[in-house]
Each structure stands twice: as C-alpha cells, then as structure tokens.
mmCIF file of C-alpha atoms in Angstrom:
data_model
loop_
_atom_site.group_PDB
_atom_site.id
_atom_site.type_symbol
_atom_site.label_atom_id
_atom_site.label_comp_id
_atom_site.label_asym_id
_atom_site.label_seq_id
_atom_site.Cartn_x
_atom_site.Cartn_y
_atom_site.Cartn_z
ATOM 1 C CA MET X 247 188.990 95.789 80.622
ATOM 2 C CA PHE X 248 185.662 97.535 81.042
ATOM 3 C CA GLY X 249 182.136 96.160 81.328
ATOM 4 C CA GLY X 250 179.701 94.521 83.687
ATOM 5 C CA GLY X 251 179.401 90.967 84.919
ATOM 6 C CA LYS X 252 182.171 88.598 85.890
ATOM 7 C CA GLY X 253 185.697 89.578 84.940
ATOM 8 C CA MET X 254 184.874 93.289 85.059
ATOM 9 C CA GLY X 255 187.655 95.836 84.784
ATOM 10 C CA PRO X 256 188.767 98.390 87.393
ATOM 11 C CA CYS X 257 186.342 101.146 86.386
ATOM 12 C CA ALA X 258 183.388 98.775 86.442
ATOM 13 C CA MET X 259 184.513 97.475 89.828
ATOM 14 C CA MET X 260 184.705 101.018 91.205
ATOM 15 C CA ASP X 261 181.243 101.742 89.836
ATOM 16 C CA GLY X 262 179.893 98.591 91.435
ATOM 17 C CA VAL X 263 181.488 99.228 94.832
ATOM 18 C CA GLY X 264 180.377 102.859 94.838
ATOM 19 C CA LEU X 265 182.307 105.982 93.912
ATOM 20 C CA ASP X 266 181.818 107.416 97.394
ATOM 21 C CA THR X 267 183.650 104.389 98.802
ATOM 22 C CA VAL X 268 186.405 104.775 96.209
ATOM 23 C CA ALA X 269 186.788 108.478 97.067
ATOM 24 C CA PHE X 270 187.015 107.671 100.779
ATOM 25 C CA ILE X 271 189.839 105.191 100.148
ATOM 26 C CA GLU X 272 191.609 107.542 97.744
ATOM 27 C CA GLU X 273 191.495 110.385 100.251
ATOM 28 C CA HIS X 274 193.452 108.347 102.776
ATOM 29 C CA CYS X 275 195.946 107.113 100.162
ATOM 30 C CA VAL X 276 196.571 110.644 98.885
ATOM 31 C CA LYS X 277 197.155 112.035 102.380
ATOM 32 C CA GLU X 278 199.366 109.132 103.402
ATOM 33 C CA ARG X 279 201.623 109.489 100.354
ATOM 34 C CA GLY X 280 201.524 113.277 100.106
ATOM 35 C CA LEU X 281 200.107 113.181 96.571
ATOM 36 C CA PRO X 282 197.997 115.853 94.830
ATOM 37 C CA SER X 283 194.258 115.215 95.024
ATOM 38 C CA GLU X 284 193.252 117.153 91.906
ATOM 39 C CA TYR X 285 192.837 114.080 89.718
ATOM 40 C CA THR X 286 191.724 111.602 92.381
ATOM 41 C CA ASP X 287 189.284 112.306 95.201
ATOM 42 C CA ASP X 288 188.742 115.983 94.231
ATOM 43 C CA PHE X 289 187.898 114.893 90.695
ATOM 44 C CA LEU X 290 185.439 112.265 91.915
ATOM 45 C CA GLU X 291 183.817 114.665 94.357
ATOM 46 C CA LYS X 292 183.230 117.462 91.832
ATOM 47 C CA ARG X 293 182.309 115.371 88.799
ATOM 48 C CA TYR X 294 180.325 112.617 90.480
ATOM 49 C CA LEU X 295 179.659 112.716 94.232
ATOM 50 C CA ASP X 296 178.369 116.297 94.391
ATOM 51 C CA LYS X 297 175.902 115.391 91.641
ATOM 52 C CA GLY X 298 174.682 112.243 93.374
ATOM 53 C CA ARG X 299 176.342 109.992 90.795
ATOM 54 C CA LEU X 300 177.547 107.254 93.129
ATOM 55 C CA GLY X 301 177.618 104.374 90.661
ATOM 56 C CA ALA X 302 175.532 101.213 90.771
ATOM 57 C CA LYS X 303 173.989 102.121 94.131
ATOM 58 C CA SER X 304 172.250 105.213 92.725
ATOM 59 C CA GLY X 305 169.827 105.906 89.910
ATOM 60 C CA LYS X 306 171.955 108.751 88.535
ATOM 61 C CA SER X 307 174.707 106.545 87.090
ATOM 62 C CA GLY X 308 178.423 106.839 87.791
ATOM 63 C CA LEU X 309 181.263 105.930 85.454
ATOM 64 C CA TYR X 310 178.696 103.820 83.580
ATOM 65 C CA PRO X 311 174.977 104.228 82.788
ATOM 66 C CA PRO X 312 172.508 103.212 85.534
ATOM 67 C CA GLY X 313 172.625 99.484 86.207
ATOM 68 C CA GLN X 314 175.369 98.718 83.693
ATOM 69 C CA THR X 315 177.763 97.276 86.269
ATOM 70 C CA THR X 316 175.137 95.188 88.078
ATOM 71 C CA LYS X 317 174.096 93.086 85.100
ATOM 72 C CA ILE X 318 174.868 89.389 85.153
ATOM 73 C CA LYS X 319 176.926 88.366 82.142
ATOM 74 C CA GLY X 320 174.806 86.533 79.598
ATOM 75 C CA GLU X 321 171.575 87.395 81.412
ATOM 76 C CA GLU X 322 171.278 91.112 80.730
ATOM 77 C CA LYS X 323 167.688 90.945 79.498
ATOM 78 C CA ASP X 324 165.909 88.838 82.079
ATOM 79 C CA HIS X 325 167.974 88.375 85.225
ATOM 80 C CA HIS X 326 165.781 89.170 88.216
ATOM 81 C CA GLU X 327 168.305 91.609 89.692
ATOM 82 C CA ASN X 328 169.197 93.442 86.510
ATOM 83 C CA LEU X 329 169.211 97.035 87.765
ATOM 84 C CA HIS X 330 169.362 98.709 84.366
ATOM 85 C CA ALA X 331 167.546 102.017 84.853
ATOM 86 C CA PRO X 332 167.053 101.217 88.569
ATOM 87 C CA SER X 333 163.543 101.660 89.882
ATOM 88 C CA LEU X 334 161.506 100.919 92.990
ATOM 89 C CA ASN X 335 158.128 99.204 92.835
ATOM 90 C CA MET X 336 156.032 99.923 95.922
ATOM 91 C CA LEU X 337 152.691 98.776 97.274
ATOM 92 C CA ASP X 338 150.154 101.370 98.382
ATOM 93 C CA ILE X 339 147.499 99.566 100.406
ATOM 94 C CA GLY X 340 145.157 102.540 99.892
ATOM 95 C CA LEU X 341 143.646 102.858 103.371
ATOM 96 C CA ASN X 342 143.986 106.645 103.345
ATOM 97 C CA PHE X 343 141.322 106.962 100.654
ATOM 98 C CA LEU X 344 138.103 108.464 102.003
ATOM 99 C CA THR X 345 135.865 106.339 99.770
ATOM 100 C CA ASP X 346 136.158 102.620 99.021
ATOM 101 C CA ALA X 347 139.460 102.377 100.882
ATOM 102 C CA LEU X 348 139.410 98.570 100.790
ATOM 103 C CA ASN X 349 139.587 98.596 96.989
ATOM 104 C CA SER X 350 141.921 101.546 96.476
ATOM 105 C CA GLY X 351 145.294 99.827 96.733
ATOM 106 C CA GLY X 352 147.850 100.117 93.976
ATOM 107 C CA ILE X 353 151.408 99.617 92.775
ATOM 108 C CA VAL X 354 153.507 102.717 92.227
ATOM 109 C CA VAL X 355 156.924 102.912 90.616
ATOM 110 C CA GLY X 356 159.637 105.533 90.803
ATOM 111 C CA SER X 357 163.355 106.083 90.530
ATOM 112 C CA VAL X 358 165.626 105.149 93.403
ATOM 113 C CA ASP X 359 166.103 108.827 94.281
ATOM 114 C CA GLY X 360 162.364 109.282 94.839
ATOM 115 C CA ARG X 361 161.502 111.190 91.674
ATOM 116 C CA GLN X 362 159.112 110.315 88.839
ATOM 117 C CA ILE X 363 156.592 108.473 91.004
ATOM 118 C CA ARG X 364 153.710 107.114 88.942
ATOM 119 C CA THR X 365 150.929 104.581 89.407
ATOM 120 C CA LEU X 366 151.173 101.295 87.515
ATOM 121 C CA VAL X 367 148.143 99.491 88.941
ATOM 122 C CA SER X 368 145.145 100.797 90.901
ATOM 123 C CA GLY X 369 141.851 99.552 92.322
ATOM 124 C CA GLN X 370 143.371 96.606 94.190
ATOM 125 C CA HIS X 371 141.862 94.872 97.224
ATOM 126 C CA LEU X 372 144.249 95.300 100.205
ATOM 127 C CA LEU X 373 147.646 94.462 98.704
ATOM 128 C CA ASP X 374 150.394 92.903 100.806
ATOM 129 C CA GLY X 375 153.336 91.076 99.130
ATOM 130 C CA LEU X 376 155.153 91.871 95.870
ATOM 131 C CA ASP X 377 157.990 90.468 93.770
ATOM 132 C CA ILE X 378 159.194 90.900 90.186
ATOM 133 C CA SER X 379 160.369 88.392 87.577
ATOM 134 C CA PHE X 380 162.305 89.821 84.662
ATOM 135 C CA LYS X 381 162.366 86.345 83.145
ATOM 136 C CA THR X 382 158.581 86.382 82.695
ATOM 137 C CA GLY X 383 158.468 90.167 82.402
ATOM 138 C CA ARG X 384 155.800 90.429 85.087
ATOM 139 C CA ILE X 385 155.099 91.841 88.553
ATOM 140 C CA TYR X 386 153.346 89.537 91.037
ATOM 141 C CA TRP X 387 151.444 90.596 94.154
ATOM 142 C CA THR X 388 148.949 89.358 96.725
ATOM 143 C CA CYS X 389 145.596 90.908 97.598
ATOM 144 C CA MET X 390 144.576 89.946 101.136
ATOM 145 C CA GLY X 391 140.874 90.595 100.723
ATOM 146 C CA ILE X 392 138.695 90.732 103.834
ATOM 147 C CA PRO X 393 140.193 88.372 106.461
ATOM 148 C CA THR X 394 136.767 86.907 107.318
ATOM 149 C CA SER X 395 135.644 86.434 103.714
ATOM 150 C CA ASN X 396 138.080 83.956 102.093
ATOM 151 C CA ASP X 397 138.366 86.243 99.067
ATOM 152 C CA GLY X 398 142.111 86.823 98.683
ATOM 153 C CA THR X 399 143.857 86.547 95.310
ATOM 154 C CA VAL X 400 147.294 86.531 93.681
ATOM 155 C CA GLN X 401 147.631 88.875 90.703
ATOM 156 C CA SER X 402 150.212 89.750 88.058
ATOM 157 C CA CYS X 403 150.805 92.321 85.339
ATOM 158 C CA LYS X 404 153.440 93.275 82.809
ATOM 159 C CA LEU X 405 156.256 95.537 83.976
ATOM 160 C CA ASP X 406 154.451 98.583 82.576
ATOM 161 C CA GLY X 407 151.282 97.781 84.553
ATOM 162 C CA SER X 408 149.285 96.430 81.614
ATOM 163 C CA ASP X 409 147.718 92.995 81.144
ATOM 164 C CA ILE X 410 146.560 92.415 84.736
ATOM 165 C CA GLN X 411 145.841 88.729 85.259
ATOM 166 C CA THR X 412 144.572 86.651 88.163
ATOM 167 C CA VAL X 413 147.139 83.990 89.051
ATOM 168 C CA ILE X 414 145.245 82.467 92.006
ATOM 169 C CA PRO X 415 141.512 83.290 92.097
ATOM 170 C CA SER X 416 139.305 84.228 95.027
ATOM 171 C CA GLY X 417 138.266 81.174 97.003
ATOM 172 C CA ALA X 418 141.447 79.244 96.230
ATOM 173 C CA ILE X 419 143.380 81.148 98.895
ATOM 174 C CA HIS X 420 142.092 82.882 102.025
ATOM 175 C CA THR X 421 144.357 85.776 103.085
ATOM 176 C CA PRO X 422 147.605 85.765 101.058
ATOM 177 C CA LYS X 423 150.402 87.801 102.623
ATOM 178 C CA GLN X 424 154.151 87.750 101.869
ATOM 179 C CA LEU X 425 155.138 86.535 98.399
ATOM 180 C CA ILE X 426 158.521 85.598 96.954
ATOM 181 C CA ILE X 427 159.645 84.114 93.637
ATOM 182 C CA ASP X 428 161.996 81.181 93.162
ATOM 183 C CA HIS X 429 163.525 82.672 90.014
ATOM 184 C CA ALA X 430 165.322 79.507 88.937
ATOM 185 C CA ALA X 431 162.214 77.302 89.076
ATOM 186 C CA LEU X 432 159.745 80.148 88.333
ATOM 187 C CA LYS X 433 157.701 79.211 91.389
ATOM 188 C CA LEU X 434 155.700 81.658 93.501
ATOM 189 C CA TYR X 435 155.673 81.028 97.259
ATOM 190 C CA PHE X 436 153.178 82.825 99.496
ATOM 191 C CA CYS X 437 151.731 82.581 102.990
ATOM 192 C CA ASP X 438 147.997 82.320 103.669
ATOM 193 C CA ARG X 439 147.476 83.782 107.135
ATOM 194 C CA GLU X 440 143.872 82.922 108.003
ATOM 195 C CA GLY X 441 144.152 79.867 105.761
ATOM 196 C CA LEU X 442 146.789 78.487 108.166
ATOM 197 C CA ARG X 443 149.104 77.436 105.352
ATOM 198 C CA ALA X 444 152.009 78.174 103.029
ATOM 199 C CA MET X 445 151.455 77.610 99.311
ATOM 200 C CA ARG X 446 153.229 77.668 95.969
ATOM 201 C CA CYS X 447 152.406 77.594 92.274
ATOM 202 C CA ASN X 448 153.991 78.118 88.880
ATOM 203 C CA SER X 449 154.220 81.669 87.572
ATOM 204 C CA ASP X 450 151.051 81.099 85.524
ATOM 205 C CA GLY X 451 149.115 79.772 88.539
ATOM 206 C CA SER X 452 149.307 76.115 87.558
ATOM 207 C CA GLU X 453 150.328 73.390 90.021
ATOM 208 C CA HIS X 454 148.900 75.404 92.907
ATOM 209 C CA GLU X 455 149.529 73.385 96.052
ATOM 210 C CA THR X 456 149.775 73.653 99.823
ATOM 211 C CA VAL X 457 153.247 72.874 101.160
ATOM 212 C CA ILE X 458 152.628 73.482 104.885
ATOM 213 C CA GLN X 459 149.285 73.303 106.719
ATOM 214 C CA THR X 460 149.042 74.066 110.449
ATOM 215 C CA GLY X 461 145.286 73.704 110.883
ATOM 216 C CA ASP X 462 141.840 73.912 109.294
ATOM 217 C CA TRP X 463 140.477 77.445 109.065
ATOM 218 C CA ASN X 464 136.941 76.009 108.919
ATOM 219 C CA ASN X 465 137.507 74.497 112.367
ATOM 220 C CA PRO X 466 136.539 77.123 115.003
ATOM 221 C CA GLU X 467 139.127 75.785 117.446
ATOM 222 C CA ASP X 468 141.942 76.158 114.906
ATOM 223 C CA ALA X 469 140.675 79.515 113.679
ATOM 224 C CA LYS X 470 140.806 81.083 117.137
ATOM 225 C CA ASP X 471 144.253 79.649 117.982
ATOM 226 C CA GLN X 472 146.377 82.625 116.946
ATOM 227 C CA LEU X 473 149.648 80.738 117.278
ATOM 228 C CA LYS X 474 148.529 78.531 114.384
ATOM 229 C CA TRP X 475 148.211 81.404 111.971
ATOM 230 C CA PHE X 476 149.218 84.819 113.248
ATOM 231 C CA GLY X 477 150.809 84.929 116.656
ATOM 232 C CA PHE X 478 150.088 87.733 119.078
ATOM 233 C CA SER X 479 150.764 91.233 117.812
ATOM 234 C CA LYS X 480 154.079 92.340 119.325
ATOM 235 C CA GLY X 481 153.604 89.664 121.966
ATOM 236 C CA GLY X 482 157.017 87.970 122.004
ATOM 237 C CA LYS X 483 155.624 84.801 120.396
ATOM 238 C CA GLY X 484 157.334 85.104 117.010
ATOM 239 C CA ARG X 485 158.921 81.975 115.533
ATOM 240 C CA ILE X 486 160.913 81.044 112.429
ATOM 241 C CA PHE X 487 160.823 77.550 110.939
ATOM 242 C CA ARG X 488 162.425 75.754 108.009
ATOM 243 C CA ALA X 489 161.429 72.775 105.870
ATOM 244 C CA ASN X 490 162.618 71.059 102.711
ATOM 245 C CA LEU X 491 161.363 72.325 99.362
ATOM 246 C CA GLN X 492 160.402 68.782 98.402
ATOM 247 C CA MET X 493 157.632 67.054 100.321
ATOM 248 C CA PRO X 494 158.918 64.011 102.257
ATOM 249 C CA LYS X 495 157.798 60.758 100.697
ATOM 250 C CA GLY X 496 154.521 59.466 102.107
ATOM 251 C CA GLN X 497 153.744 62.747 103.918
ATOM 252 C CA ASN X 498 151.593 65.756 103.113
ATOM 253 C CA ALA X 499 151.335 69.428 104.077
ATOM 254 C CA SER X 500 149.628 68.580 107.385
ATOM 255 C CA THR X 501 151.674 65.530 108.384
ATOM 256 C CA ARG X 502 155.192 66.355 107.166
ATOM 257 C CA LYS X 503 157.847 65.729 109.819
ATOM 258 C CA ASP X 504 160.718 67.768 108.388
ATOM 259 C CA ILE X 505 159.625 71.155 109.799
ATOM 260 C CA GLU X 506 162.245 72.485 112.215
ATOM 261 C CA LEU X 507 161.986 75.355 114.682
ATOM 262 C CA LEU X 508 164.984 77.711 114.475
ATOM 263 C CA PHE X 509 163.949 80.778 116.492
ATOM 264 C CA GLN X 510 161.261 81.391 119.085
ATOM 265 C CA GLY X 511 160.297 84.105 121.532
ATOM 266 C CA LEU X 512 160.805 86.807 118.900
ATOM 267 C CA PRO X 513 158.879 90.089 119.298
ATOM 268 C CA GLU X 514 156.847 89.654 116.081
ATOM 269 C CA SER X 515 158.799 88.254 113.131
ATOM 270 C CA ILE X 516 157.202 89.308 109.829
ATOM 271 C CA ASP X 517 159.207 88.865 106.620
ATOM 272 C CA LEU X 518 162.480 87.149 105.755
ATOM 273 C CA GLU X 519 165.095 86.840 102.999
ATOM 274 C CA ILE X 520 168.075 84.529 102.447
ATOM 275 C CA ASP X 521 171.395 85.538 100.907
ATOM 276 C CA GLU X 522 172.492 82.232 99.402
ATOM 277 C CA ASP X 523 175.980 83.556 98.611
ATOM 278 C CA THR X 524 176.795 84.245 102.250
ATOM 279 C CA GLN X 525 174.329 81.727 103.724
ATOM 280 C CA THR X 526 172.717 84.430 105.840
ATOM 281 C CA LEU X 527 169.093 84.657 106.941
ATOM 282 C CA TYR X 528 167.611 88.148 107.382
ATOM 283 C CA TRP X 529 164.235 89.024 108.886
ATOM 284 C CA THR X 530 162.198 91.926 110.197
ATOM 285 C CA ASP X 531 160.649 92.076 113.661
ATOM 286 C CA ARG X 532 157.737 94.461 114.124
ATOM 287 C CA GLY X 533 157.573 94.102 117.884
ATOM 288 C CA GLU X 534 159.781 95.612 120.563
ATOM 289 C CA GLY X 535 162.665 97.449 118.944
ATOM 290 C CA ASN X 536 161.234 97.196 115.391
ATOM 291 C CA SER X 537 164.409 95.640 114.073
ATOM 292 C CA LEU X 538 166.231 94.100 111.119
ATOM 293 C CA ASN X 539 168.018 90.889 112.124
ATOM 294 C CA ALA X 540 170.466 88.349 110.700
ATOM 295 C CA ALA X 541 171.679 84.825 111.446
ATOM 296 C CA LYS X 542 174.169 82.532 109.750
ATOM 297 C CA LEU X 543 172.791 79.382 108.152
ATOM 298 C CA GLY X 544 174.584 76.099 107.549
ATOM 299 C CA ASP X 545 174.788 72.675 109.130
ATOM 300 C CA ASP X 546 176.766 73.871 112.145
ATOM 301 C CA SER X 547 175.296 77.360 112.551
ATOM 302 C CA LEU X 548 171.703 76.645 113.563
ATOM 303 C CA LYS X 549 170.175 73.712 115.380
ATOM 304 C CA ALA X 550 166.553 72.642 115.545
ATOM 305 C CA LEU X 551 164.917 73.705 118.812
ATOM 306 C CA ARG X 552 162.209 72.112 120.895
ATOM 307 C CA GLU X 553 159.133 74.284 121.255
ATOM 308 C CA ASP X 554 158.871 76.170 124.556
ATOM 309 C CA SER X 555 162.390 75.122 125.525
ATOM 310 C CA GLU X 556 164.918 77.565 126.940
ATOM 311 C CA GLU X 557 167.322 76.908 124.065
ATOM 312 C CA ARG X 558 168.039 79.737 121.648
ATOM 313 C CA ASN X 559 170.035 80.090 118.454
ATOM 314 C CA GLU X 560 172.191 83.188 118.241
ATOM 315 C CA TYR X 561 171.378 86.026 115.877
ATOM 316 C CA GLN X 562 172.451 89.612 115.300
ATOM 317 C CA ILE X 563 170.293 92.736 115.435
ATOM 318 C CA LEU X 564 171.454 94.902 112.531
ATOM 319 C CA THR X 565 169.318 97.941 113.250
ATOM 320 C CA ARG X 566 166.579 99.002 115.665
ATOM 321 C CA GLN X 567 163.962 101.719 116.067
ATOM 322 C CA LEU X 568 162.294 101.318 112.688
ATOM 323 C CA HIS X 569 158.696 102.511 112.667
ATOM 324 C CA GLU X 570 156.841 99.358 111.578
ATOM 325 C CA ALA X 571 159.362 96.819 110.265
ATOM 326 C CA ILE X 572 157.355 94.650 107.872
ATOM 327 C CA GLU X 573 158.352 93.851 104.279
ATOM 328 C CA LEU X 574 161.979 93.105 103.422
ATOM 329 C CA LYS X 575 163.769 92.760 100.075
ATOM 330 C CA LEU X 576 167.474 92.011 99.687
ATOM 331 C CA TYR X 577 169.262 92.818 96.431
ATOM 332 C CA THR X 578 172.129 90.348 96.656
ATOM 333 C CA ILE X 579 174.358 91.924 94.002
ATOM 334 C CA ASN X 580 174.728 95.239 95.830
ATOM 335 C CA LYS X 581 173.761 93.918 99.297
ATOM 336 C CA HIS X 582 171.057 96.564 99.646
ATOM 337 C CA PHE X 583 167.881 96.264 101.711
ATOM 338 C CA ILE X 584 164.475 97.744 101.002
#
C-alpha cells in the first residue's frame, strides 16, 4: 500500500499532495461531520505542519523521508526529477565581487528551506543557464563570456562540483545563454545571443550543431539589428517561436521554413518551459509587469501568426510584479516553479 511511484498508497499520495493540503481538507470534513479533530487535522498540525514537514514539497520530509514520494518507479537512481534529499542549485554571476568580478561567478547549492548553502563551483566567467542530469550525474551550465569577444563556453561538473569539464570550448559559441536538457535523448539545447543562433549537442559535447540561425554575427548589419538576436530591453518586442526538433529535409539552420511565430508584442520574453503532461507552455517576461505566463499548446490551441500582424494568441498571466523575471524551471512532478 505504501511507497513512491505509480500505484502509490494513501499515505504516499498524501505526502505527495502536501500535508498542509490534506489538513485543510480534513478540517472541513471534521467540522461538517462534527467529528473530533484530535487524530486528524490537530495531529497533522502538531506533528508535521508546525515543524515545516509538509511532505514532498519541503526538504524536511513528511510521512516519508525527503523525496521518497516523488521518485519515478524503476528510475530512482537517475531520473532527472528525483527529489531525494531535495536541493536547489543556483547560479551566482559574481558581479558583486570588488575584484575580477567577470570571473567570480559560481554555482551554489542548498536545501529547499534555504539552509546549508555552500559553493560547488567558483571562478566562472559570467554564468547564465543551468540544468542537471541525474542520468549522467552532472550539472551543465553556460558561461556568457564578454559579449564582444566570442569567448563563451558550456561547462559541466559532477553533482558534488568536482571534475569540471568544458563541453563546448571558447570560440565554438559566442554568448551562450539559457540552457535546457532533453533528458530522454541526452541532448543539451542552448541559445547563443550575439551568435544569432540556437544550438544543441550531446551531453559530452559531440555532435555540436546549429539548429536555428537568424543572421551572421560577423556581418555588421546583422550584428546591429537587435531584433535578430536580443530584442529591445523591455521594449514590447518580445516574440516566441517554435520549430521541429528534426531539420526539414534539404534545409539548414538559416533556410529552414518550419519556424512559426506564436506570440509577439511581449514586454521582454526571456525563458520558457513546457509541461508535456498538460501541454502547457510557461515563460517569464522581464518587461512591464515582470510576469510569469502560460498558454495551452496543441493543434487547436495556438496558430502560427504573421509577423507585425494584429493577430494574437491568447495566454494567461499567472503572476505579476516580480523583480526581474528571468530564469524559469518547472518541476513537473510537483508542479513547482523556480
């Protein structure tokens, strides 16, 4: 009856949903039926909630040890969302250092309740995007480098911060930004801002290729056209596109015809995530409102737009008034955002 993964029992389900949610439901049931609360919501409140033990959503455990009820059956050791001993890995770009700020970035790790913060990696050159693969047992991140110098890199290390390796070397990518892992195919996808392109490679850096190219950064006319690579900061020129993972036959990154425009006129769209289970697209907007947004995907939900047309696809603003809404990570098992 008890245990994580599919077919979990009632206690594991309560742990996964959250004991605070269970207590809220129990409180109403107890009042409605005139039952004693000593062994229901009072018990949960004293033994668990007051101690911050909310279940899978917290790092202090619940009815089970931390992460036990979020494991995927049969994939406990390497599933990319295995939250056993939940932790947060964070990028520190390092610009507050008084000396050598451009090379003082690092990766820090801590528990989900903010304690036990420690540095895994230091001395990095303007970090930007990060993702983790438990299948390879490594953390991957981008170093932007100096935007005018074509010296960005993609790096990786073991989960404990050791064995730092260069995945994509300086000169092979200009200014790498957001990075995400296709965990099934073990492919890294990352954007190259000043390089005017989106790229991918295997987790070891092999088969490095450009999948979308919007211009030539060596061409002065392309380099100064901000809409080709950056957009205007908080200027209402943000756009979101989609394309097939496989390159159309007979086409290349510069000539492919399958790129579709889904949203335009956004304040300044930055990062995005897709929940494949619910077919929902999420993204952050750093411009007016500093918001987290969502839109339903699917054949009938979104239509390709013509550039500069008045047409718009509908989307929902989930929250506003963030400070600088940039990176976004969705944990699909618990439906949490970071």
